[in-house]
């Protein structure tokens, strides 16, 4: 009998299990509860009419095969894992809290509501702690995998990226993007872009509601197609090709920059492959949408700033190129100027403490760009008679908060306060129109004047003091989809929001070839497969991308790497724009496109930082390679 037990390996298993402490068992139980709470929507059940304690207990004990397999896998990993560092534990905790916020807003319609009951508070603690442990385990093993990866593939050279990095990257990206361009002929068009083209062609009044510069670019290509080849389709297709070539060129430039930083060919190939294959990039960048060229311009600005901060590039030619790029970025989207302002403040603070002469070139370029933008928006557009946009876009957050307040606490509002609100918004309609996921129905009722803004904010502040949690819930429900990987836009199975159809409405008509309908369906199935596969979704999910960006920000702050922090300022600004945006729903993920474009490049730079290079027990010689190029602050040595 003993021989049979030894042959089956039970003695080894018994020895292995015996290493588990009571803490490990408790941790695994908490992980199990967190997974069940999420998969069985336990929080929503607690607030349902049919809630009972016995029903909740049965729900928590009714784990399926997938949950049991997950716990078995985690138990094996947990006993072997290495302890995470303090910053890694902090980042895991932050992400777990963000996941809880997103989960509650998605299933309960409120984050603060979970504090109303003891059982919901207990479930929230289990959820956060369970996912914290899951993330901590995942980070520990990701570090080990990265260390072994560096060790196994050290010195590997890929000829394409070794000698012709830019050319090889550009060709590879273009080849993978080509099906998106051809199958969606003439183009996948977003509704706002369609209205911009109508304005540019004179079918509707030209206003500054959408970026005028972007409107003129779209209109130029479509008009040229009609004038030269008598086809709006050809003009629209030419716009897509031009935009795609520009995007592929900037991503190829990013791979070349990484090559100059002595990143291994294998990592560059992985970077290019992610950009080429993940539907997030071709799905948007080969579509007609104002965010596409803007996001490419943001990445270009980050690359040019990195040239100065890491390679000390300066001079009149550099200032001219950076200034043009900054102006181009600012004019393509209304929030581009905020990126310039944030970066200018960061550069001035750094220059005040560091005093690096070559960094004055970046400051000069930003000041010039701000001056040009001020002339364009303050003098040029009014002189041309272009109608300026109203403040309703700027005040999207407070308007949504007021609408939720009217919905939740109508009895707390006096007649005088209601009259003040009614001067700006339709007080009788916004409570009915209020959609927690979309601020457009509330903004659409705006009819006020600038003189009404100050009295409105006095009332707004009074309401905030009475029920601050209502305002917090309004903001979180409007933006939680940006940091919840499970979020989907409406009933659309595609989370990337790629545009399949060509919008045709009113007088402007685009013709879609019927022969491409089947190919479009196959493309949709491919995108759904990539975005919902448990492995590939990490590279094709907007929520994951933003959580990675937030993690990188905390990591750089912990390392006190001022160069990397300056490069992260456009990402930080873009995250704030996402929070202030009208929605994450109904194609709202396009607001996160700048973050998605910057993420792979900045993540590679973050990994390259000497202070963040991982070294496992077997030894990872990647750190020794980077010591020639990075000092303790992450700056390249002369």
Coordinates of C-alpha atoms in Angstrom, one line a residue:
X1 CA 0.0 0.0 0.0
X2 CA 2.8 2.4 0.9
X3 CA 4.4 1.6 -2.5
X4 CA 1.2 2.5 -4.3
X5 CA 0.9 5.8 -2.3
X6 CA 4.5 6.7 -3.2
X7 CA 3.9 5.8 -6.8
X8 CA 0.9 8.1 -7.0
X9 CA 2.8 10.9 -5.4
X10 CA 0.4 11.5 -2.5
X11 CA 3.3 11.8 -0.1
X12 CA 4.7 14.8 -2.0
X13 CA 1.2 16.3 -2.2
X14 CA 0.7 15.9 1.5
X15 CA 4.1 17.6 2.2
X16 CA 3.2 20.4 -0.2
X17 CA -0.2 21.0 1.3
X18 CA 1.3 20.9 4.8
X19 CA 3.2 24.0 4.1
X20 CA -0.1 26.0 3.9
X21 CA -0.7 28.1 7.0
X22 CA -4.0 29.2 8.4
X23 CA -3.4 32.6 6.8
X24 CA -3.2 31.1 3.4
X25 CA -6.5 29.2 3.9
X26 CA -8.2 32.5 5.1
X27 CA -6.8 34.3 2.1
X28 CA -8.1 31.7 -0.3
X29 CA -11.6 31.8 1.3
X30 CA -11.6 35.6 0.8
X31 CA -10.5 35.2 -2.8
X32 CA -13.3 32.7 -3.3
X33 CA -15.9 35.1 -1.8
X34 CA -14.7 38.0 -3.9
X35 CA -15.0 35.9 -7.1
X36 CA -18.5 34.7 -6.1
X37 CA -19.6 38.2 -5.2
X38 CA -18.7 39.4 -8.7
X39 CA -19.8 36.4 -10.7
X40 CA -23.1 35.9 -8.9
X41 CA -23.9 39.7 -8.5
X42 CA -24.3 39.3 -4.8
X43 CA -24.3 43.0 -4.1
X44 CA -27.2 43.5 -6.4
X45 CA -29.0 40.7 -4.7
X46 CA -28.5 42.4 -1.3
X47 CA -30.5 45.4 -2.5
X48 CA -33.2 43.5 -4.3
X49 CA -36.7 43.1 -3.0
X50 CA -36.3 39.3 -2.6
X51 CA -33.2 39.5 -0.4
X52 CA -32.9 37.0 2.5
X53 CA -29.9 36.0 4.6
X54 CA -30.4 32.4 3.8
X55 CA -30.6 33.2 0.1
X56 CA -27.3 35.2 0.3
X57 CA -25.6 32.3 2.1
X58 CA -26.7 29.9 -0.6
X59 CA -25.6 32.3 -3.3
X60 CA -22.1 32.5 -1.8
X61 CA -21.8 28.8 -1.5
X62 CA -23.0 28.0 -5.0
X63 CA -19.7 28.4 -6.7
X64 CA -19.5 26.9 -10.2
X65 CA -16.7 24.8 -11.7
X66 CA -14.8 27.9 -13.0
X67 CA -14.7 29.5 -9.5
X68 CA -13.4 26.2 -8.0
X69 CA -10.7 25.8 -10.6
X70 CA -9.7 29.4 -10.0
X71 CA -9.3 28.8 -6.3
X72 CA -7.3 25.6 -6.9
X73 CA -5.0 27.4 -9.3
X74 CA -4.5 30.3 -6.9
X75 CA -3.8 27.9 -4.0
X76 CA -0.9 26.4 -6.0
X77 CA 0.4 29.8 -6.9
X78 CA 0.0 31.3 -3.5
X79 CA 2.3 28.8 -1.7
X80 CA 5.1 29.6 -4.1
X81 CA 4.8 33.3 -4.7
X82 CA 7.3 35.9 -3.6
X83 CA 6.3 38.8 -1.4
X84 CA 5.3 42.0 -3.2
X85 CA 7.0 45.3 -2.5
X86 CA 5.2 48.2 -0.7
X87 CA 4.5 50.1 -3.8
X88 CA 3.2 47.0 -5.5
X89 CA 0.8 46.3 -2.6
X90 CA -0.4 49.9 -2.7
X91 CA -1.1 49.8 -6.4
X92 CA -3.0 46.5 -6.0
X93 CA -5.1 48.1 -3.3
X94 CA -5.9 51.1 -5.4
X95 CA -6.9 49.0 -8.4
X96 CA -9.0 46.8 -6.1
X97 CA -10.8 49.9 -4.8
X98 CA -11.4 51.1 -8.4
X99 CA -12.8 47.7 -9.3
X100 CA -15.2 47.9 -6.3
X101 CA -16.4 51.3 -7.4
X102 CA -17.0 50.2 -10.9
X103 CA -18.7 47.0 -9.8
X104 CA -21.1 48.9 -7.4
X105 CA -22.0 51.5 -9.9
X106 CA -22.6 48.9 -12.6
X107 CA -24.7 46.6 -10.4
X108 CA -26.3 48.8 -7.8
X109 CA -26.2 52.2 -9.5
X110 CA -24.4 53.8 -6.7
X111 CA -21.1 53.4 -4.8
X112 CA -22.1 55.0 -1.5
X113 CA -25.2 52.9 -1.2
X114 CA -23.1 49.9 -0.1
X115 CA -22.4 51.7 3.2
X116 CA -26.1 51.7 4.1
X117 CA -26.2 48.1 5.3
X118 CA -23.8 46.0 7.4
X119 CA -24.0 43.0 5.0
X120 CA -23.1 45.2 2.0
X121 CA -20.2 46.7 3.8
X122 CA -18.9 43.2 4.7
X123 CA -19.3 42.1 1.0
X124 CA -17.4 45.2 -0.1
X125 CA -14.5 44.4 2.3
X126 CA -14.4 40.8 1.0
X127 CA -14.5 42.1 -2.6
X128 CA -11.6 44.6 -2.1
X129 CA -9.4 42.3 -0.1
X130 CA -10.0 39.3 -2.3
X131 CA -9.2 41.1 -5.5
X132 CA -6.2 42.8 -3.8
X133 CA -4.8 39.3 -3.1
X134 CA -5.5 38.2 -6.6
X135 CA -3.7 41.2 -8.1
X136 CA -0.8 40.8 -5.7
X137 CA -0.4 37.2 -6.8
X138 CA -0.7 38.2 -10.4
X139 CA 2.0 40.9 -10.0
X140 CA 4.4 38.6 -8.2
X141 CA 4.2 36.0 -11.0
X142 CA 4.3 38.6 -13.7
X143 CA 7.6 39.8 -12.2
X144 CA 9.0 36.3 -12.2
X145 CA 7.9 35.7 -15.8
X146 CA 9.5 38.9 -16.9
X147 CA 12.7 38.0 -15.1
X148 CA 12.9 34.6 -16.8
X149 CA 11.9 36.2 -20.1
X150 CA 14.8 38.6 -19.9
X151 CA 17.2 35.8 -19.0
X152 CA 16.1 33.3 -21.6
X153 CA 16.0 35.7 -24.5
X154 CA 18.9 37.9 -23.6
X155 CA 21.0 38.7 -26.7
X156 CA 18.3 37.6 -29.2
X157 CA 18.5 39.7 -32.3
X158 CA 15.7 40.1 -34.9
X159 CA 17.2 41.3 -38.2
X160 CA 14.2 43.3 -39.2
X161 CA 14.3 45.4 -36.0
X162 CA 18.1 45.3 -35.7
X163 CA 18.9 47.2 -38.8
X164 CA 15.7 48.7 -40.2
X165 CA 13.6 49.3 -37.1
X166 CA 11.4 52.1 -38.4
X167 CA 10.8 50.6 -41.8
X168 CA 10.0 47.1 -40.4
X169 CA 7.7 48.5 -37.7
X170 CA 5.8 50.7 -40.2
X171 CA 5.4 47.8 -42.7
X172 CA 4.3 45.4 -40.0
X173 CA 1.7 47.8 -38.6
X174 CA 0.4 48.7 -42.0
X175 CA -0.1 45.1 -43.1
X176 CA -2.1 44.2 -40.0
X177 CA -4.2 47.4 -40.3
X178 CA -4.9 46.9 -44.0
X179 CA -7.9 44.6 -43.5
X180 CA -9.6 47.2 -41.3
X181 CA -9.1 49.8 -44.1
X182 CA -10.2 47.7 -47.0
X183 CA -13.2 45.8 -45.4
X184 CA -14.8 49.0 -44.2
X185 CA -14.5 50.9 -47.5
X186 CA -15.0 53.8 -47.8
X187 CA -14.6 54.1 -44.0
X188 CA -16.1 53.5 -40.6
X189 CA -17.5 56.9 -39.6
X190 CA -18.5 58.1 -36.2
X191 CA -21.7 60.3 -35.9
X192 CA -19.8 63.4 -34.8
X193 CA -17.4 63.1 -37.7
X194 CA -20.3 62.8 -40.1
X195 CA -21.8 66.1 -38.8
X196 CA -18.3 67.7 -39.0
X197 CA -18.1 66.7 -42.7
X198 CA -21.6 68.2 -43.2
X199 CA -20.5 71.5 -41.7
X200 CA -17.3 71.6 -43.8
X201 CA -19.3 71.0 -47.0
X202 CA -21.8 73.7 -46.1
X203 CA -24.8 71.5 -45.5
X204 CA -25.0 72.8 -41.9
X205 CA -23.8 75.9 -40.1
X206 CA -20.1 75.8 -39.1
X207 CA -19.7 76.1 -35.4
X208 CA -17.0 75.5 -32.8
X209 CA -19.0 72.7 -31.1
X210 CA -16.6 70.3 -32.7
X211 CA -12.9 71.3 -33.4
X212 CA -13.0 73.5 -36.4
X213 CA -9.5 72.5 -37.5
X214 CA -10.5 68.8 -37.5
X215 CA -13.7 69.7 -39.4
X216 CA -11.7 71.4 -42.1
X217 CA -9.3 68.5 -42.5
X218 CA -12.2 66.0 -42.9
X219 CA -14.0 68.4 -45.3
X220 CA -10.9 69.0 -47.4
X221 CA -10.4 65.3 -48.2
X222 CA -14.1 64.6 -48.9
X223 CA -14.4 67.8 -51.1
X224 CA -11.3 66.9 -53.1
X225 CA -12.7 63.4 -53.8
X226 CA -15.8 65.0 -55.1
X227 CA -14.1 67.7 -57.2
X228 CA -11.3 65.5 -58.6
X229 CA -13.0 62.1 -59.0
X230 CA -16.7 63.0 -58.6
X231 CA -16.9 60.7 -55.5
X232 CA -17.4 61.4 -51.8
X233 CA -16.4 57.8 -51.2
X234 CA -12.9 58.2 -52.7
X235 CA -12.3 61.4 -50.7
X236 CA -13.3 59.7 -47.4
X237 CA -11.2 56.7 -48.3
X238 CA -8.2 59.0 -48.9
X239 CA -8.7 60.5 -45.5
X240 CA -8.6 57.1 -43.9
X241 CA -5.4 56.1 -45.8
X242 CA -3.7 59.4 -44.8
X243 CA -4.7 59.1 -41.2
X244 CA -3.6 55.4 -41.0
X245 CA -0.2 56.2 -42.6
X246 CA 0.3 59.0 -40.1
X247 CA -0.6 56.7 -37.2
X248 CA 1.6 53.9 -38.4
X249 CA 4.5 56.3 -38.9
X250 CA 4.3 57.7 -35.4
X251 CA 4.1 54.2 -33.8
X252 CA 7.1 53.2 -35.9
X253 CA 8.9 56.3 -34.7
X254 CA 8.2 55.1 -31.1
X255 CA 9.7 51.7 -31.8
X256 CA 12.8 53.5 -33.3
X257 CA 13.0 55.6 -30.1
X258 CA 13.0 52.4 -28.0
X259 CA 15.7 51.0 -30.2
X260 CA 17.9 54.0 -29.5
X261 CA 17.2 53.4 -25.8
X262 CA 18.8 49.9 -26.3
X263 CA 15.6 48.0 -25.7
X264 CA 16.0 44.4 -27.0
X265 CA 14.6 43.6 -30.4
X266 CA 12.2 41.1 -28.8
X267 CA 10.5 43.7 -26.7
X268 CA 10.3 46.1 -29.7
X269 CA 8.7 43.3 -31.7
X270 CA 6.2 42.7 -28.9
X271 CA 5.4 46.4 -28.8
X272 CA 4.8 46.6 -32.5
X273 CA 2.7 43.4 -32.5
X274 CA 0.4 44.7 -29.8
X275 CA -0.2 48.0 -31.8
X276 CA -0.7 46.0 -35.0
X277 CA -3.0 43.2 -33.7
X278 CA -5.0 44.7 -30.8
X279 CA -8.3 46.0 -32.3
X280 CA -8.1 49.1 -30.1
X281 CA -5.5 50.7 -32.4
X282 CA -6.7 49.9 -36.0
X283 CA -10.4 50.0 -34.8
X284 CA -10.1 53.7 -34.1
X285 CA -7.1 54.9 -36.1
X286 CA -8.5 53.6 -39.4
X287 CA -11.9 55.2 -38.7
X288 CA -13.1 58.7 -39.3
X289 CA -13.3 60.1 -35.8
X290 CA -11.8 63.4 -34.5
X291 CA -10.0 61.5 -31.7
X292 CA -7.9 59.5 -34.0
X293 CA -5.5 62.1 -35.4
X294 CA -5.5 63.9 -32.0
X295 CA -4.3 60.7 -30.2
X296 CA -1.5 60.3 -32.7
X297 CA -0.5 63.9 -32.2
X298 CA -0.4 63.4 -28.4
X299 CA 1.9 60.4 -28.8
X300 CA 4.1 62.4 -31.2
X301 CA 4.4 65.2 -28.6
X302 CA 5.3 62.7 -25.9
X303 CA 8.1 61.3 -28.2
X304 CA 9.5 64.7 -28.9
X305 CA 9.5 65.6 -25.2
X306 CA 11.3 62.3 -24.5
X307 CA 13.9 63.3 -27.1
X308 CA 14.7 66.4 -25.0
X309 CA 14.5 64.9 -21.6
X310 CA 16.4 61.7 -22.4
X311 CA 18.7 62.6 -25.3
X312 CA 19.0 66.4 -24.5
X313 CA 17.8 67.3 -28.0
X314 CA 17.4 71.1 -28.4
X315 CA 18.0 73.9 -30.9
X316 CA 15.8 76.0 -33.3
X317 CA 14.9 73.0 -35.5
X318 CA 13.7 71.0 -32.6
X319 CA 11.7 73.9 -31.2
X320 CA 10.0 74.4 -34.6
X321 CA 9.1 70.7 -34.9
X322 CA 7.8 70.5 -31.3
X323 CA 5.9 73.8 -31.6
X324 CA 4.1 72.6 -34.8
X325 CA 3.2 69.3 -33.1
X326 CA 1.9 71.1 -30.0
X327 CA -0.2 73.4 -32.2
X328 CA -1.5 70.6 -34.3
X329 CA -2.5 68.6 -31.1
X330 CA -4.2 71.7 -29.6
X331 CA -6.3 72.4 -32.7
X332 CA -7.4 68.9 -33.3
X333 CA -9.3 68.6 -30.1
X334 CA -10.5 71.2 -27.6
X335 CA -8.9 69.5 -24.6
X336 CA -5.4 69.4 -26.3
X337 CA -4.6 72.8 -24.9
X338 CA -5.0 71.4 -21.3
X339 CA -2.2 68.9 -22.1
X340 CA 0.1 71.7 -23.1
X341 CA -0.7 73.7 -20.0
X342 CA -0.2 70.8 -17.6
X343 CA 3.1 69.9 -19.3
X344 CA 4.2 73.6 -19.2
X345 CA 3.6 73.7 -15.5
X346 CA 5.5 70.5 -15.0
X347 CA 8.5 71.7 -17.1
X348 CA 8.6 75.0 -15.3
X349 CA 8.7 73.3 -11.9
X350 CA 11.4 70.9 -13.1
X351 CA 13.5 73.7 -14.7
X352 CA 13.2 75.7 -11.4
X353 CA 14.7 72.9 -9.4
X354 CA 17.0 71.3 -11.9
X355 CA 18.0 74.2 -14.2
X356 CA 18.8 72.1 -17.3
X357 CA 19.5 74.4 -20.2
X358 CA 18.3 72.1 -22.9
X359 CA 14.9 71.9 -21.3
X360 CA 14.3 75.6 -22.2
X361 CA 13.6 74.5 -25.7
X362 CA 10.5 72.6 -24.5
X363 CA 9.3 75.5 -22.5
X364 CA 9.7 77.9 -25.4
X365 CA 7.8 75.6 -27.8
X366 CA 4.9 75.3 -25.3
X367 CA 4.7 79.1 -24.8
X368 CA 4.6 79.6 -28.5
X369 CA 1.9 76.9 -28.9
X370 CA -0.2 78.5 -26.2
X371 CA 0.1 81.9 -27.9
X372 CA -0.9 80.6 -31.3
X373 CA -3.9 78.8 -29.8
X374 CA -5.0 81.9 -28.0
X375 CA -4.9 83.9 -31.3
X376 CA -6.7 81.1 -33.1
X377 CA -9.6 80.7 -30.6
X378 CA -9.8 84.2 -29.3
X379 CA -9.3 86.3 -32.4
X380 CA -9.3 84.2 -35.6
X381 CA -12.5 82.2 -35.1
X382 CA -14.6 85.1 -33.9
X383 CA -13.3 87.2 -36.8
X384 CA -14.4 84.5 -39.3
X385 CA -17.9 84.6 -37.7
X386 CA -17.7 81.0 -36.5
X387 CA -20.2 80.5 -33.7
X388 CA -18.5 79.6 -30.4
X389 CA -19.5 76.6 -28.4
X390 CA -21.5 77.1 -25.2
X391 CA -20.3 76.3 -21.7
X392 CA -22.5 73.2 -21.5
X393 CA -19.5 71.0 -22.4
X394 CA -17.4 72.6 -19.7
X395 CA -20.0 72.1 -17.0
X396 CA -20.9 68.6 -17.9
X397 CA -20.1 67.3 -14.4
X398 CA -22.0 69.9 -12.3
X399 CA -25.0 69.7 -14.6
X400 CA -25.1 65.9 -14.1
X401 CA -24.7 66.3 -10.4
X402 CA -27.6 68.8 -10.3
X403 CA -29.8 66.4 -12.3
X404 CA -29.1 63.5 -9.9
X405 CA -29.8 65.8 -6.9
X406 CA -33.2 66.7 -8.4
X407 CA -33.9 63.0 -8.9
X408 CA -32.9 61.9 -5.4
X409 CA -33.8 64.8 -3.2
X410 CA -36.5 66.9 -4.8
X411 CA -38.0 67.8 -1.5
X412 CA -34.8 69.5 -0.3
X413 CA -34.9 72.1 -3.1
X414 CA -36.6 75.4 -2.4
X415 CA -38.6 77.4 -5.0
X416 CA -35.9 80.0 -5.2
X417 CA -33.2 77.5 -5.8
X418 CA -35.4 75.8 -8.5
X419 CA -35.8 79.1 -10.3
X420 CA -32.1 79.7 -10.3
X421 CA -31.5 76.2 -11.8
X422 CA -34.3 76.8 -14.3
X423 CA -32.5 79.9 -15.7
X424 CA -29.8 77.5 -16.9
X425 CA -31.3 74.1 -17.3
X426 CA -34.9 72.9 -17.8
X427 CA -35.6 72.1 -14.1
X428 CA -38.9 70.4 -15.0
X429 CA -37.2 68.0 -17.5
X430 CA -33.7 67.2 -16.3
X431 CA -35.0 64.9 -13.5
X432 CA -36.9 62.9 -16.1
X433 CA -34.1 63.1 -18.7
X434 CA -31.4 62.1 -16.2
X435 CA -29.3 59.1 -17.3
X436 CA -26.5 58.1 -14.9
X437 CA -24.4 56.9 -17.8
X438 CA -24.8 59.8 -20.2
X439 CA -24.9 63.6 -19.5
X440 CA -26.0 64.6 -23.0
X441 CA -29.8 64.6 -22.2
X442 CA -29.2 67.0 -19.3
X443 CA -26.8 69.2 -21.2
X444 CA -29.2 69.5 -24.1
X445 CA -31.6 71.5 -21.9
X446 CA -29.0 74.3 -21.3
X447 CA -30.4 77.7 -22.3
X448 CA -28.7 80.1 -19.9
X449 CA -26.5 83.2 -20.2
X450 CA -23.1 83.8 -18.6
X451 CA -24.7 86.1 -16.0
X452 CA -26.6 83.1 -14.7
X453 CA -23.6 80.9 -14.1
X454 CA -22.5 82.5 -10.7
X455 CA -26.0 82.2 -9.1
X456 CA -26.3 78.6 -10.3
X457 CA -23.0 77.6 -8.7
X458 CA -24.0 79.2 -5.4
X459 CA -27.0 76.9 -5.4
X460 CA -24.9 74.0 -6.6
X461 CA -22.5 74.5 -3.7
X462 CA -25.3 74.6 -1.1
X463 CA -26.6 71.3 -2.5
X464 CA -23.1 69.9 -2.3
X465 CA -22.9 70.7 1.4
X466 CA -26.2 69.0 2.1
X467 CA -25.6 65.8 0.2
X468 CA -21.9 65.5 -1.0
X469 CA -22.3 61.8 -1.6
X470 CA -25.0 62.4 -4.3
X471 CA -22.4 64.5 -6.3
X472 CA -19.8 61.8 -5.9
X473 CA -22.1 59.1 -7.1
X474 CA -23.2 61.2 -10.1
X475 CA -19.5 61.6 -11.2
X476 CA -18.6 58.0 -10.6
X477 CA -21.6 56.6 -12.4
X478 CA -20.8 58.8 -15.4
X479 CA -17.2 57.6 -15.6
X480 CA -16.8 54.1 -14.0
X481 CA -16.6 52.3 -17.3
X482 CA -13.2 53.8 -17.9
X483 CA -11.7 51.7 -15.1
X484 CA -14.0 48.7 -15.1
X485 CA -12.8 46.0 -17.5
X486 CA -16.2 44.4 -17.6
X487 CA -17.8 47.6 -19.0
X488 CA -19.5 47.4 -22.4
X489 CA -21.1 50.3 -24.4
X490 CA -24.8 49.6 -24.4
X491 CA -25.6 46.3 -26.0
X492 CA -22.6 46.3 -28.2
X493 CA -20.4 43.2 -27.8
X494 CA -17.4 45.2 -28.9
X495 CA -15.7 47.2 -26.1
X496 CA -13.2 48.9 -28.5
X497 CA -16.1 50.8 -30.2
X498 CA -14.7 50.3 -33.7
X499 CA -16.9 51.7 -36.3
X500 CA -18.2 49.3 -38.9
X501 CA -20.8 51.2 -40.9
X502 CA -20.6 54.4 -42.9
X503 CA -23.0 57.0 -41.6
X504 CA -25.3 58.4 -44.4
X505 CA -28.0 60.9 -43.4
X506 CA -29.6 64.1 -44.7
X507 CA -28.1 65.3 -48.0
X508 CA -24.6 63.8 -47.6
X509 CA -24.6 60.2 -48.8
X510 CA -21.8 57.6 -48.7
X511 CA -22.1 54.3 -50.6
X512 CA -21.0 51.0 -49.0
X513 CA -20.3 48.1 -51.3
X514 CA -22.7 45.2 -50.6
X515 CA -20.0 42.7 -51.4
X516 CA -18.1 43.7 -48.2
X517 CA -21.0 43.0 -45.8
X518 CA -19.9 39.4 -45.1
X519 CA -16.3 40.5 -44.6
X520 CA -17.5 43.1 -42.1
X521 CA -19.3 40.5 -40.1
X522 CA -16.2 38.3 -40.0
X523 CA -14.2 41.3 -38.8
X524 CA -16.7 41.9 -36.0
X525 CA -16.4 38.3 -35.0
X526 CA -12.7 38.5 -34.9
X527 CA -12.7 41.6 -32.8
X528 CA -15.2 40.1 -30.4
X529 CA -13.0 37.0 -30.1
X530 CA -9.9 39.0 -29.3
X531 CA -11.7 41.3 -26.8
X532 CA -13.4 38.5 -24.9
X533 CA -10.6 35.9 -24.8
X534 CA -9.3 35.7 -21.3
X535 CA -5.7 36.2 -22.5
X536 CA -5.9 38.6 -25.4
X537 CA -8.5 40.9 -23.7
X538 CA -5.6 42.3 -21.6
X539 CA -4.3 44.0 -24.7
X540 CA -7.7 45.0 -26.1
X541 CA -9.6 46.3 -23.1
X542 CA -10.0 50.0 -22.4
X543 CA -10.4 49.5 -18.7
X544 CA -7.3 47.4 -18.4
X545 CA -5.3 50.0 -20.4
X546 CA -6.4 52.8 -18.0
X547 CA -5.7 50.8 -14.9
X548 CA -2.2 50.1 -16.3
X549 CA -1.7 53.8 -16.9
X550 CA -2.8 54.7 -13.3
X551 CA -0.5 52.0 -12.0
X552 CA 2.4 53.5 -13.9
X553 CA 1.7 56.9 -12.5
X554 CA 1.9 55.7 -8.9
X555 CA 5.1 53.7 -9.7
X556 CA 6.9 56.7 -11.2
X557 CA 5.9 58.9 -8.3
X558 CA 7.3 56.3 -5.9
X559 CA 10.5 56.1 -7.9
X560 CA 10.8 59.9 -8.0
X561 CA 11.7 59.9 -11.6
X562 CA 10.9 63.4 -12.7
X563 CA 11.7 62.8 -16.4
X564 CA 9.1 60.0 -16.6
X565 CA 6.6 62.0 -14.6
X566 CA 6.8 64.8 -17.2
X567 CA 6.2 62.3 -19.9
X568 CA 3.2 60.9 -18.0
X569 CA 1.5 64.4 -17.7
X570 CA -0.4 64.0 -21.0
X571 CA -1.7 60.6 -19.7
X572 CA -2.7 62.2 -16.4
X573 CA -4.5 65.0 -18.2
X574 CA -6.3 62.5 -20.4
X575 CA -7.4 60.5 -17.4
X576 CA -8.9 63.6 -15.9
X577 CA -10.6 64.4 -19.2
X578 CA -12.1 60.9 -19.2
X579 CA -13.6 61.5 -15.8
X580 CA -15.0 64.9 -16.9
X581 CA -16.3 63.5 -20.3
X582 CA -20.0 63.2 -21.0
X583 CA -19.9 59.4 -20.8
X584 CA -18.0 56.2 -21.2
X585 CA -21.1 54.7 -22.8
X586 CA -22.3 55.0 -26.4
X587 CA -18.8 55.2 -27.9
X588 CA -17.4 57.1 -24.9
X589 CA -14.3 55.0 -24.9
X590 CA -12.8 57.2 -27.7
X591 CA -12.1 59.7 -24.9
X592 CA -9.5 57.2 -23.7
X593 CA -7.8 56.8 -27.0
X594 CA -4.8 59.1 -26.2
X595 CA -4.1 56.9 -23.1
X596 CA -4.3 53.8 -25.2
X597 CA -1.9 55.1 -27.8
X598 CA 0.6 56.3 -25.1
X599 CA 0.4 53.2 -22.9
X600 CA 2.6 50.7 -24.6
X601 CA 5.4 53.1 -25.2
X602 CA 5.4 54.6 -21.6
X603 CA 5.1 51.1 -20.1
X604 CA 8.2 50.0 -21.8
X605 CA 10.0 53.1 -20.6
X606 CA 8.8 52.4 -17.1
X607 CA 10.0 48.9 -17.2
X608 CA 13.4 50.1 -18.6
X609 CA 13.8 52.4 -15.6
X610 CA 16.7 50.9 -13.6
X611 CA 14.7 51.2 -10.4
X612 CA 11.8 49.1 -11.8
X613 CA 13.8 46.3 -13.6
X614 CA 12.8 43.0 -12.0
X615 CA 15.3 40.5 -10.9
X616 CA 14.3 37.0 -9.9
X617 CA 16.2 34.4 -7.8
X618 CA 17.8 32.9 -10.9
X619 CA 19.2 36.3 -11.8
X620 CA 18.2 38.7 -14.6
X621 CA 21.0 40.4 -16.4
X622 CA 18.7 43.0 -18.0
X623 CA 19.6 45.4 -15.2
X624 CA 23.3 45.2 -16.0
X625 CA 22.7 46.0 -19.6
X626 CA 20.7 49.1 -18.6
X627 CA 23.2 50.5 -16.2
X628 CA 25.2 51.8 -19.1
X629 CA 22.3 53.9 -20.1
X630 CA 20.4 54.8 -17.0
X631 CA 21.3 56.2 -13.6
X632 CA 19.3 55.9 -10.5
X633 CA 16.9 58.6 -11.6
X634 CA 16.2 56.9 -14.9
X635 CA 18.1 59.4 -17.0
X636 CA 20.4 58.3 -19.9
X637 CA 24.0 58.9 -19.1
X638 CA 26.2 61.0 -21.5

